[in-house]
Coordinates of C-alpha atoms and ligand atoms in Angstrom, one line a residue:
X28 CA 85.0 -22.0 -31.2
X29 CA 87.6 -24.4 -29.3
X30 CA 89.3 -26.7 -31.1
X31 CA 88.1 -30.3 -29.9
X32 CA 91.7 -31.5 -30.7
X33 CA 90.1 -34.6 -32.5
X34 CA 91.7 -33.7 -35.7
X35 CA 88.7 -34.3 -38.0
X36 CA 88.6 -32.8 -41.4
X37 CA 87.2 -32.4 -44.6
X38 CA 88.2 -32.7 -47.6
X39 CA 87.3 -30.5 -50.8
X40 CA 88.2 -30.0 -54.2
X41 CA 87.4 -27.2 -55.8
X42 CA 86.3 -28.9 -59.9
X43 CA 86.3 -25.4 -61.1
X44 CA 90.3 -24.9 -60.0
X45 CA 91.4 -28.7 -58.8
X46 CA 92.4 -27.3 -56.0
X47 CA 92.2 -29.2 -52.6
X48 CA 91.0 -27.5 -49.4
X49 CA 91.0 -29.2 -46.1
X50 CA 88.6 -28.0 -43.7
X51 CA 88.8 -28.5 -39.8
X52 CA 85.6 -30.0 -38.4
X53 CA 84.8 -29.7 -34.5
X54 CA 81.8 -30.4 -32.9
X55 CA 80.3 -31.7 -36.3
X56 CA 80.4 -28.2 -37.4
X57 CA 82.2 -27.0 -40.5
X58 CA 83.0 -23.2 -40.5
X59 CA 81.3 -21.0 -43.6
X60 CA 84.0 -18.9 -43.9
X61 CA 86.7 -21.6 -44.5
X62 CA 84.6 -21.7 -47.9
X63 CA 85.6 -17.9 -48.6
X64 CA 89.1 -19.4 -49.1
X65 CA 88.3 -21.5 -52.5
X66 CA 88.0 -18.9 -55.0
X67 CA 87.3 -19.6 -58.8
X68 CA 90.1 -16.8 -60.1
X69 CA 92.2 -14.2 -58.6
X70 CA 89.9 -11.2 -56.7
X71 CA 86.8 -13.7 -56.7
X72 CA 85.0 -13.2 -53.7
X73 CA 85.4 -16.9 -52.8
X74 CA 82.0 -19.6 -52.1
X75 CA 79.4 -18.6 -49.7
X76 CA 77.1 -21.0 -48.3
X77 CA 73.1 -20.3 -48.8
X78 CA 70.8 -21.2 -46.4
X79 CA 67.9 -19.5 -46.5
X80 CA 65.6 -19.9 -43.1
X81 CA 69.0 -20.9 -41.6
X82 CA 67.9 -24.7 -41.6
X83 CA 71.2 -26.0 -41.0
X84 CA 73.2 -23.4 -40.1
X85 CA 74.7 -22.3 -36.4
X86 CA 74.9 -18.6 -35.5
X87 CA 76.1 -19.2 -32.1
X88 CA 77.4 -21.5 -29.3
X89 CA 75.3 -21.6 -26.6
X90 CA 75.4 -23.2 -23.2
X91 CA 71.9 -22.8 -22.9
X92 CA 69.3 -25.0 -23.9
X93 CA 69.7 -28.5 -25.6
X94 CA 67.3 -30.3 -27.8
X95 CA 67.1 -33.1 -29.3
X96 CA 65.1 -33.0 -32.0
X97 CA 65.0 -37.3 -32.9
X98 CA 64.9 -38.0 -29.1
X99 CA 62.3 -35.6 -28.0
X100 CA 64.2 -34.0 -25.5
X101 CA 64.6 -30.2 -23.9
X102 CA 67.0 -30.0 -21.3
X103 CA 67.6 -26.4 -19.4
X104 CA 71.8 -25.9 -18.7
X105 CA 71.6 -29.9 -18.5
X106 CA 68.2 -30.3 -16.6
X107 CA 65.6 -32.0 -18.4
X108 CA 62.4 -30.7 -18.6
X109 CA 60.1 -32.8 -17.2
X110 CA 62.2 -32.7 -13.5
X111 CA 61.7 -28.5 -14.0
X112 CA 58.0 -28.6 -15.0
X113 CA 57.7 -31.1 -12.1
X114 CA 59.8 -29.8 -9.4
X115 CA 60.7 -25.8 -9.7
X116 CA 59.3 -22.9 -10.4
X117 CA 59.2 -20.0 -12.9
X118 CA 61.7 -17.9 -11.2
X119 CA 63.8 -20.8 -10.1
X120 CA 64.0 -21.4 -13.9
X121 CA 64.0 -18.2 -14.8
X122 CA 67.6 -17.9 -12.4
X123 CA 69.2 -21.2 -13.6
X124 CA 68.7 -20.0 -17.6
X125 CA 70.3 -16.6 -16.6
X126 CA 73.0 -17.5 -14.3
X127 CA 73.5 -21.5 -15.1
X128 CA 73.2 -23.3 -12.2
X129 CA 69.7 -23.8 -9.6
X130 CA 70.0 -20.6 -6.9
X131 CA 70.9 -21.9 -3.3
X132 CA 68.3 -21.2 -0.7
X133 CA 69.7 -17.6 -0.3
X134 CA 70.4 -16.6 -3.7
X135 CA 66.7 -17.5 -4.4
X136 CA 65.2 -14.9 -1.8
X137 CA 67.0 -12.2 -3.0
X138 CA 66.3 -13.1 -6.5
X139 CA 62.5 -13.4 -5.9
X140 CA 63.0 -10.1 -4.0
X141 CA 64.6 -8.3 -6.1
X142 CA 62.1 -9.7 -8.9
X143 CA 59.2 -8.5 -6.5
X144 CA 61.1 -4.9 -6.5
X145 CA 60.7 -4.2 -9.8
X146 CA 56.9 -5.8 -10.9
X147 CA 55.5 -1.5 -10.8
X148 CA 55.5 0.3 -13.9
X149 CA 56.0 3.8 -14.2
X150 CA 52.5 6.0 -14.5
X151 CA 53.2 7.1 -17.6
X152 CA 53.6 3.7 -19.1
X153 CA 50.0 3.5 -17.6
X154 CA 48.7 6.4 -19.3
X155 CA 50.5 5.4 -22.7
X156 CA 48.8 1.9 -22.5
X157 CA 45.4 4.1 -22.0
X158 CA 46.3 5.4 -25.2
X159 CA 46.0 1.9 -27.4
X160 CA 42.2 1.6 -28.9
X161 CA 40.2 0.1 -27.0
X162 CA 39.9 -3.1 -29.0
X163 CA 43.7 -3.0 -29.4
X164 CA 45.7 -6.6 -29.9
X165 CA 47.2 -7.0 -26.3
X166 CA 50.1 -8.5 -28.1
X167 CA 50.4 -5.7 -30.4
X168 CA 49.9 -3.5 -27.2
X169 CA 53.0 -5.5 -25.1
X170 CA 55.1 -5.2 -27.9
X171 CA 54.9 -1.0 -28.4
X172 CA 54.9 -0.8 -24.5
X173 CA 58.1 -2.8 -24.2
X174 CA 59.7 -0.6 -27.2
X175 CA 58.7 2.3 -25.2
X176 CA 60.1 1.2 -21.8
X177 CA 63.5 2.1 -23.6
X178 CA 62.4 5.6 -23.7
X179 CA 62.2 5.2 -19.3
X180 CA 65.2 3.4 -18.7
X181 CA 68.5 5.1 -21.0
X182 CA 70.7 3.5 -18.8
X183 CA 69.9 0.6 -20.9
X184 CA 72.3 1.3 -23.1
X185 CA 75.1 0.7 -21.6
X186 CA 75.1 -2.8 -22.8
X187 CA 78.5 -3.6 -21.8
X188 CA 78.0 -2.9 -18.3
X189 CA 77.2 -6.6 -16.6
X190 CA 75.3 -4.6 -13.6
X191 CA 73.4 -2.7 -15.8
X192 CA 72.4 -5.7 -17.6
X193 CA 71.5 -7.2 -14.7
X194 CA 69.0 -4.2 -13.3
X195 CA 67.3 -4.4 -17.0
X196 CA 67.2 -8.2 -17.0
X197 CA 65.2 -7.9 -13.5
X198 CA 63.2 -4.8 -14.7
X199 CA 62.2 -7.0 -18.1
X200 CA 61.2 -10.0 -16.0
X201 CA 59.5 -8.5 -13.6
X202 CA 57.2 -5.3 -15.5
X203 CA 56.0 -8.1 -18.5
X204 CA 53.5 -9.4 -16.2
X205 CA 52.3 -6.4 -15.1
X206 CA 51.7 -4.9 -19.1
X207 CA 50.5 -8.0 -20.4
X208 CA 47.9 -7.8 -17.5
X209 CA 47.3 -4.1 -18.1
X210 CA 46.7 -5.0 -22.2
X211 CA 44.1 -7.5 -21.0
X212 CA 42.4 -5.2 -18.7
X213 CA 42.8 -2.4 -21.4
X214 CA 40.5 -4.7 -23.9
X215 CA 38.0 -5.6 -21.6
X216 CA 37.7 -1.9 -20.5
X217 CA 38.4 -2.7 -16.6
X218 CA 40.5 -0.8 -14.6
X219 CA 44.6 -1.6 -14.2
X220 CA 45.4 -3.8 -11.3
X221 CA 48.6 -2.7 -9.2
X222 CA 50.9 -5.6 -8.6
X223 CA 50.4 -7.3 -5.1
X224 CA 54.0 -8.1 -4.0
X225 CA 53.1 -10.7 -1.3
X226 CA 51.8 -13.0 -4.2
X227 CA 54.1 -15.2 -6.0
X228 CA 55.1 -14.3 -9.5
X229 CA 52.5 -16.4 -11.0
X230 CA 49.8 -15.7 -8.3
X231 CA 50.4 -11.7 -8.8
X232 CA 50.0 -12.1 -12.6
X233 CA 46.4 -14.1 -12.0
X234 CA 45.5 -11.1 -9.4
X235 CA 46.4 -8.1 -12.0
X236 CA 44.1 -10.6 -14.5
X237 CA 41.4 -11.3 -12.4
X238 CA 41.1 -9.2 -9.2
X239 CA 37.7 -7.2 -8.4
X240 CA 36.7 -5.8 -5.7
X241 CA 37.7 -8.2 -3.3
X242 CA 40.6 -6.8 -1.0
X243 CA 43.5 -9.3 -1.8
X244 CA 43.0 -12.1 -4.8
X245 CA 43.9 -15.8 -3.7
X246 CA 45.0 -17.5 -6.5
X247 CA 43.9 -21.1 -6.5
X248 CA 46.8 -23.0 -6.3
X249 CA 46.0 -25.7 -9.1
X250 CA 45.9 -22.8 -11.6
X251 CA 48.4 -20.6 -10.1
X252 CA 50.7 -24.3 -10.5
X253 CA 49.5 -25.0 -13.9
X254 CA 50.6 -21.3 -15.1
X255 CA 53.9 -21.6 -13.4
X256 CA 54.1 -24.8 -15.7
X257 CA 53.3 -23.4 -18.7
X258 CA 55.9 -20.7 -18.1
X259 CA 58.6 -23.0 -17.3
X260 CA 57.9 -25.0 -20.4
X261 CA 57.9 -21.9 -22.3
X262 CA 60.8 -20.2 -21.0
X263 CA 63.6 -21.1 -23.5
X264 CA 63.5 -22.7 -26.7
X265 CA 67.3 -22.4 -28.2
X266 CA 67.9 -20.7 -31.2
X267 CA 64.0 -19.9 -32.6
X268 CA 62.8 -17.2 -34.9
X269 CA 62.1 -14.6 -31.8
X270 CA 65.4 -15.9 -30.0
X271 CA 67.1 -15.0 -33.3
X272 CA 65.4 -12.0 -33.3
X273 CA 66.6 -10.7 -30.1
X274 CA 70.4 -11.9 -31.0
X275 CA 70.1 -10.7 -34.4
X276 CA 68.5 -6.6 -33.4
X277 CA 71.0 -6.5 -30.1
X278 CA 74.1 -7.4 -31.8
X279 CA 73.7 -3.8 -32.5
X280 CA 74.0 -3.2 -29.3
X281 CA 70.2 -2.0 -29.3
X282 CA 68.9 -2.1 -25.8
X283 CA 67.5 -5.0 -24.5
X284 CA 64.2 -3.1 -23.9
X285 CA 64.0 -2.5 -27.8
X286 CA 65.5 -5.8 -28.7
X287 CA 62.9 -7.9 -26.4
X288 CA 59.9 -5.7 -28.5
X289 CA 62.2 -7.1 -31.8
X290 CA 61.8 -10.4 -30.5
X291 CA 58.2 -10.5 -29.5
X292 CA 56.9 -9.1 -32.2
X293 CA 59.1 -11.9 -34.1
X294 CA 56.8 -14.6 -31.4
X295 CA 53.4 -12.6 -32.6
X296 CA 53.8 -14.3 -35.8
X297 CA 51.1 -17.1 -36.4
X298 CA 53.6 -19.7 -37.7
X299 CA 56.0 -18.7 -34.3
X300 CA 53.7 -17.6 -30.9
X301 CA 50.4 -17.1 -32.7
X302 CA 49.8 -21.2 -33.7
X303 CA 48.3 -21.6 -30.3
X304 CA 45.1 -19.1 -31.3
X305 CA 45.4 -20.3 -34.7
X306 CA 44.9 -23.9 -33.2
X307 CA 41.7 -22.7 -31.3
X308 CA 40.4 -21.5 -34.7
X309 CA 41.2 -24.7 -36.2
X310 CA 39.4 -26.7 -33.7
X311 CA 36.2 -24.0 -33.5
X312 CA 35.9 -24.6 -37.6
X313 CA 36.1 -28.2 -37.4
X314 CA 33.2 -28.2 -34.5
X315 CA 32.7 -32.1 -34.1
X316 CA 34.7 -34.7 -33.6
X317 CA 33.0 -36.7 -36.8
X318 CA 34.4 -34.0 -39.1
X319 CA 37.9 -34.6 -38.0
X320 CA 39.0 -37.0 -40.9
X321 CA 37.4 -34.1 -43.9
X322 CA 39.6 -32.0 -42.3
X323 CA 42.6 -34.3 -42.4
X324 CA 41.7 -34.8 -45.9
X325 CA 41.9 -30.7 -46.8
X326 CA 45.4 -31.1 -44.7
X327 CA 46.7 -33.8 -46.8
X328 CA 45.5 -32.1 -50.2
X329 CA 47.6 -29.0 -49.5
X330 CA 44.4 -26.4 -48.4
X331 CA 45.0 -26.2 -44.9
X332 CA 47.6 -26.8 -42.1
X333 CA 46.8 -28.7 -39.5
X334 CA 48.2 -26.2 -36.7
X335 CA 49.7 -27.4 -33.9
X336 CA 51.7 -29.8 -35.5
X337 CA 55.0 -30.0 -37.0
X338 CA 58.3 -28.8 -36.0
X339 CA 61.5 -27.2 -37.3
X340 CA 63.9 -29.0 -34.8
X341 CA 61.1 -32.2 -33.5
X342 CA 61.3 -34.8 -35.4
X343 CA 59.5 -36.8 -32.7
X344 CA 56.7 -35.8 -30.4
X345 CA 57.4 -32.4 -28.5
X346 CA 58.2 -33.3 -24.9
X347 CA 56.7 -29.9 -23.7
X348 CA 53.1 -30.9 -25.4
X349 CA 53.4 -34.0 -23.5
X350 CA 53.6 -31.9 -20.0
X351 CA 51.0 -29.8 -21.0
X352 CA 48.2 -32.6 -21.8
X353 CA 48.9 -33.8 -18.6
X354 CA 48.4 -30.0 -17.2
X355 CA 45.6 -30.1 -19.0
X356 CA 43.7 -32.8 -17.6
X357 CA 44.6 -31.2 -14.3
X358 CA 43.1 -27.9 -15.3
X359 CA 39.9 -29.2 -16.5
X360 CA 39.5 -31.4 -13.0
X361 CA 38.8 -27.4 -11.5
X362 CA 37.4 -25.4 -14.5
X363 CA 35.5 -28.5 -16.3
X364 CA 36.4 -29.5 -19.8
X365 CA 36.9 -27.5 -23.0
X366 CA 34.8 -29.2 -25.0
X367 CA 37.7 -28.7 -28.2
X368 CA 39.8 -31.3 -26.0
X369 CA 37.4 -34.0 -27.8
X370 CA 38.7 -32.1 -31.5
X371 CA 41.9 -32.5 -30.4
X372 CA 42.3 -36.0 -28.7
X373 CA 40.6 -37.3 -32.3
X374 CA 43.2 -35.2 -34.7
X375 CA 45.8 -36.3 -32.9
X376 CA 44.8 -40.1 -33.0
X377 CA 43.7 -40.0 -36.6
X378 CA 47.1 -38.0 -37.7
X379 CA 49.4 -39.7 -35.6
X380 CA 48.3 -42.9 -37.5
X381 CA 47.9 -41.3 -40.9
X382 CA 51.2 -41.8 -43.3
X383 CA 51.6 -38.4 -44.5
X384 CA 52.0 -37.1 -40.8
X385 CA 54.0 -40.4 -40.0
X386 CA 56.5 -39.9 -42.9
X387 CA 57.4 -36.2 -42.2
X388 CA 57.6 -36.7 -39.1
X389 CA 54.9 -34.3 -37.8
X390 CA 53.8 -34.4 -34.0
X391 CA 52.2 -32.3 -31.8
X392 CA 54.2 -29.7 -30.7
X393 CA 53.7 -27.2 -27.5
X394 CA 50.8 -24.7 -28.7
X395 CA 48.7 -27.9 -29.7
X396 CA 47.0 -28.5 -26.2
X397 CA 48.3 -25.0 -24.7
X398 CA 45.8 -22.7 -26.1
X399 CA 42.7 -25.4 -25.1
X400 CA 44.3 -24.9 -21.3
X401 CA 44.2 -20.6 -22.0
X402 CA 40.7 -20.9 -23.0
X403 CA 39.4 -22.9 -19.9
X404 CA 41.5 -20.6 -17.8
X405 CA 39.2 -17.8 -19.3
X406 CA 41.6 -16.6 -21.8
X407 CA 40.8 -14.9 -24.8
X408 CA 42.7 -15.9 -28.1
X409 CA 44.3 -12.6 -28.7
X410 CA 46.0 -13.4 -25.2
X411 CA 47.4 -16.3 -26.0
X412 CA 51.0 -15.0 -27.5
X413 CA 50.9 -12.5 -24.4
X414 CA 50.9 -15.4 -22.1
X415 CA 53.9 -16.9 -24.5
X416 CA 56.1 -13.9 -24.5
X417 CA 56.0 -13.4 -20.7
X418 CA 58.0 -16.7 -20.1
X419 CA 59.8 -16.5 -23.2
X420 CA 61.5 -13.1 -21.5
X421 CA 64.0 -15.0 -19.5
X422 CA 65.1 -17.2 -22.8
X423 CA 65.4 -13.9 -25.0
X424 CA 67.6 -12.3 -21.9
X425 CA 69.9 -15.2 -21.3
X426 CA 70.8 -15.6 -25.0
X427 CA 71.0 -11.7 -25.4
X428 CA 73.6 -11.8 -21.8
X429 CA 75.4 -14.9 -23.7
X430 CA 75.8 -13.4 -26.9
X431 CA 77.0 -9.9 -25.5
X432 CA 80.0 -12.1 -23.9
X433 CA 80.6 -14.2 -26.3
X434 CA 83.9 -12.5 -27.7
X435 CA 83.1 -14.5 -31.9
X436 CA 79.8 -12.7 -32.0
X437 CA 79.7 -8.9 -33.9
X438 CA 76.9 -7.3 -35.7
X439 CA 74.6 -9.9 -37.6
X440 CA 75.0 -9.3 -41.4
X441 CA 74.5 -12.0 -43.6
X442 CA 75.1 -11.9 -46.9
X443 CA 73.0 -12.7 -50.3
X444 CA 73.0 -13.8 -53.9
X445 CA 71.6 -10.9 -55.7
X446 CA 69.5 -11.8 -58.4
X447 CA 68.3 -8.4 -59.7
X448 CA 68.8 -6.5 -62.7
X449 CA 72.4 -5.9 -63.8
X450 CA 73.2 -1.9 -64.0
X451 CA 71.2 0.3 -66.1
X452 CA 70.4 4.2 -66.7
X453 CA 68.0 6.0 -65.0
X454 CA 64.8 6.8 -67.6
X455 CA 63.1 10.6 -66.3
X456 CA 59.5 9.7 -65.5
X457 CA 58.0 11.2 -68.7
X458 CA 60.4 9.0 -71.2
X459 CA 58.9 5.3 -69.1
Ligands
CMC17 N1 50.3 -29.4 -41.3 C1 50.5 -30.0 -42.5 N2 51.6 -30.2 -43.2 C2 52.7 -29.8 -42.5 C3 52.7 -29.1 -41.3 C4 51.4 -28.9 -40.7 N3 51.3 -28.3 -39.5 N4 53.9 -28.8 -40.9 C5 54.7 -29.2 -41.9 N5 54.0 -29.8 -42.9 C6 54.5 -30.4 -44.1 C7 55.0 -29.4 -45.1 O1 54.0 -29.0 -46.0 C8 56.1 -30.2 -45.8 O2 55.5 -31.1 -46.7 P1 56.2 -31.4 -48.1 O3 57.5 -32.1 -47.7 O4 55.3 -32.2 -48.8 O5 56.5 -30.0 -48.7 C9 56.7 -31.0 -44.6 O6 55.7 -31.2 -43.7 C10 57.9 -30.4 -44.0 O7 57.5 -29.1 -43.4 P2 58.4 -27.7 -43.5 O8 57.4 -26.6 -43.8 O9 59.5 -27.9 -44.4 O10 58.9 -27.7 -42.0 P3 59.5 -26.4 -41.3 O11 60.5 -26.9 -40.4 O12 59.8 -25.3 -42.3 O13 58.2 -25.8 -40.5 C11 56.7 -25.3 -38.8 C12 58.0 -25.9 -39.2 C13 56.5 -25.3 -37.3 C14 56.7 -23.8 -39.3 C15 55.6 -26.1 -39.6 O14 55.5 -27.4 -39.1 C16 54.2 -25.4 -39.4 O15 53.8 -24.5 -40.1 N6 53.4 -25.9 -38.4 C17 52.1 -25.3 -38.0 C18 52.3 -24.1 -37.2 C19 52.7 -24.4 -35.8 O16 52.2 -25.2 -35.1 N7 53.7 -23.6 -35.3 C20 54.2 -23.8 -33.9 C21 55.6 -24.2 -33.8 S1 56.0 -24.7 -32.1 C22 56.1 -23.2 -31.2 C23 57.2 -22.4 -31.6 O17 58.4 -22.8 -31.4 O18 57.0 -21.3 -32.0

C-alpha cells in the first residue's frame, strides 16, 4: 500500500506489557499485521485481529468499483451508475471494468468482435449439459459447466500470462450466455439454440432463450434495453461474498474457469444471488396487498426476513434498486404488470416508514424489484441467479486480473482462534 505521506498514526499500548506501539495509518486503514508486533512474552505469536464475516476488514486495493454505502452511491472506475445504466451498454461496461477507461470507437468494434468470436461452445459442453436431469437447477447446471470448461481450455493455467488471460476473460464473457441459455432450454426440455452473431450480446442471449421456429429472432428493443440494464447494474459490486470467492480460490492460482464456478456457486446462495427468487416467494406467500402489515409484524418479531431488504455495505437506499423500478415500469408498459409489483410498492411504503427498518438502516436493495422484472420477462425463479451471474462475469474477471497483478496479494490464508479440545490420546473404538 503507498504511503499517503500524511504521517497519521496510532497510538497503542500494550496493558499486558506497557509497552507503546505506534502504528502508521493511510487511507484510514490500519495494517493487521502491525498487531503481530505487540507480543505478551518472548515467542508469543503476537495479537491477531478477528473479524469474522470480514465486516471491517480490507483484503485488497482495488481501483475498481466505489461505493458508498451512507451516500447511496456505485460508481464504475469513477463513473456513476446511473450515467452507465443510462447511456452505455453491457459490453461497453464490461470493457471499462476490465481495462479502466470507456473503449474509443475502434477499441469497441474489436472488442464486440472478438466477444462475438467466442459466444459457441464446444459440442461436447453440449452433450455434458444433456447430461444434467431434466429438472436440473440451471444455476446448479452453469456452475458444473463452467467448472468443466477448465477441462476444454488448459491453457488456462497459465495465469501469469496477460494474453492468455485475456483469450479466457473473452472466452468467460462471451460462452456464459450461451450455457445459461442452454440450462434454460435444458429444463424446459426444448432444443439448444446456436448463438446468432449478428445480434447484440443482449439480443443473442434473448434469441438462445426464446427462439422457435422463426428463421432469425428480433429482440424487441425495450426488453433487449432493459436486460442490457440489468446487466450493467449487475456487473460489479466490489468486494462481495462471490467476488471474494473468486479472489480467495484464484489466489491459488486456480484457473479462472474453476475460480468463476467458485464464485458463482458463492452468488447461488439465497442470502447472495438467490434473494431475488427468495423475494418472489415472499411476495407469492403474502398474496394481497392487505396482508402486508402481518407480514411486517412476523419480520419485526424475528420469524421471517423481509428479503430484499437490507445491506452489508447500504446504509441508505441501493442506487441500483432505484434504476431498476424505473426499468420496471418500462418493462411492464410492453409485457403488462406483475401483479406482485402491488406487494412490493406496499412493503416498501409500510417498511420504509416503520422504526425497526428506519433504525437499522434497511432499504431496498437490487434483487427487491429485479426478480418482479424476470418474472414478467417470462422468467422462471430458478433463472433468476443465472441471469445474475452472467453480468456479474466481468466483475469476478476484473478483480481476479487486478489481484493477479497486484504484487501485496499471495495465497488467501487467514488465520483462527481455535477453540477445540486441548491434546488428548487416541481411545481404540471398543474402549469409547
Ligand atoms: N429483514 C429483517 N431484518 C433484517 C434484514 C431483513 N432483510 N436484514 C437485516 N436485518 C436486521 C438483522 O436482523 C439485524 O437486526 P439486529 O440488529 O436486531 O440483530 C440488523 O438488521 C443488521 O443486520 P445484519 O444481519 O447484521 O446485516 P448484514 O450486513 O450481516 O446482512 C444481508 C446483510 C444482505 C445479508 C441482510 O440484510 C439480509 O439477509 N437481507 C435479506 C437478503 C437479501 O436481500 N440479500 C441480497 C443482498 S443484495 C444483493 C447482493 O449483493 O448479493
Amino acid at each position: 500500500m503507498p504511503e499517503t505521506g500524511n504521517g497519521d498514526t496510532l497510538t497503542v499500548t500494550d496493558n499486558r506489557t506497557g509497552r507503546t506501539y505506534e502504528i502508521p495509518v493511510n487511507e484510514g486503514v490500519v495494517r493487521a499485521s502491525e498487531f503481530r508486533k505487540m507480543k505478551a512474552h518472548e515467542g508469543d505469536f503476537g495479537l491477531m485481529v478477528y473479524d469474522p464475516a470480514f465486516t471491517n476488514t480490507a483484503s485488497c486495493r482495488s481501483a475498481i468499483t466505489h461505493i458508498d454505502g451512507e451516500q447511496g452511491i456505485l460508481e464504475y472506475r469513477g463513473y456513476p451508475i446511473e450515467e452507465l445504466a443510462e447511456q452505455s451498454s453491457y459490453l461497453e461496461t464490461a470493457y471499462l471494468l476490465l481495462y479502466g477507461e470507456l473503449p474509443t470507437k475502434s477499441q469497441m468494434d474489436e472488442w464486440t468482435h472478438d466477444i462475438k468470436f467466442h459466444t459457441y461452445v464446444h459440442e461436447n459442453i453440449k452433450k455434458f449439459m444433456e447430461g444434467f436431469q431434466y429438472d436440473a437447477h440451471p444455476m446448479g447446471m452453469l456452475v458444473g459447466t463452467v467448472a468443466a470448461l477448465s477441462t476444454f481450455y488448459p491453457d488456462a493455467k497459465h495465469v501469469a500470462d496477460p494474453v492468455s488471460r485475456d483469450i479466457q476473460t473473452m472466452r468467460l464473457i462471451a460462452k456464459m450466455p450461451t450455457m445459461a441459455a442452454f440450462a434454460y432450454r435444458h429444463n424446459r426440455g426444448l432444443p439448444y439454440v446456436y448463438p446468432d452473431n449478428d445480434l447484440s450480446y443482449t439480443g443473442n442471449f434473448l434469441s438462445m432463450l426464446w427462439k422457435m421456429s422463426e428463421p432469425q429472432y428480433k429482440p424487441a428493443p425495450a426488453l433487449e434495453r432493459a436486460i442490457e440494464v440489468l446487466f450493467i447494474l449487475h456487473a460489479d459490486h466490489e468486494q462481495n461474498c462471490s467476488t471474494n470467492a473468486m479472489r480467495s480460490v484464484a489466489s491459488s492460482e486456480a484457473d479462472p474457469f474453476s475460480a468463476t464456478a467458485a464464485a458463482a456457486a458463492a452468488l447461488y446462495g439465497p442470502l447472495h444471488g438467490g434473494a431475488n427468487e427468495a423475494v418472489i416467494r415472499m411476495l407469492g406467500i403474502i398474496g394481497d396487498k392487505k396482508r402486508v402489515p402481518e407480514f411486517v409484524s412476523r419480520v419485526k418479531s424475528g420469524e421471517d426476513l423481509l428479503w430484499g431488504f437490507g445491506h452489508r455495505v447500504y446504509k441508505s437506499y441501493d442506487p441500483r434498486a432505484k434504476i431498476i423500478k424505473r426499468t420496471a415500469d418500462e418493462v411492464f408498459e410492453l409485457t403488462g404488470p406483475n401483479p406482485l409489483l402491488e406487494i412490493a410498492l406496499e412493503l416498501e411504503r409500510i417498511a420504509l416508514e416503520d422504526d425497526y427498518f428506519v433504525q437499522r438502516k434497511l432499504y431496498p436493495n437490487v434483487d427487491f424489484y429485479s426478480g418482479i422484472i424476470y418474472q414478467a420477462l417470462g422468467f422462471p425463479v430458478d433463472m433468476f441467479p443465472v441471469l445474475f451471474a452472467i453480468p456479474r462475469t466481468v466483475g469476478w474477471l476484473a478483480q481476479w486480473r487486478e489481484m493477479l497483478e497486484d504484487p501485496e496479494q499471495k495465497i488467501a490464508r487467514p488465520r483462527q482462534i481455535y477453540a477445540g479440545a486441548t491434546r488428548r490420546s487416541y481411545t481404540p473404538i471398543e474402549r469409547r
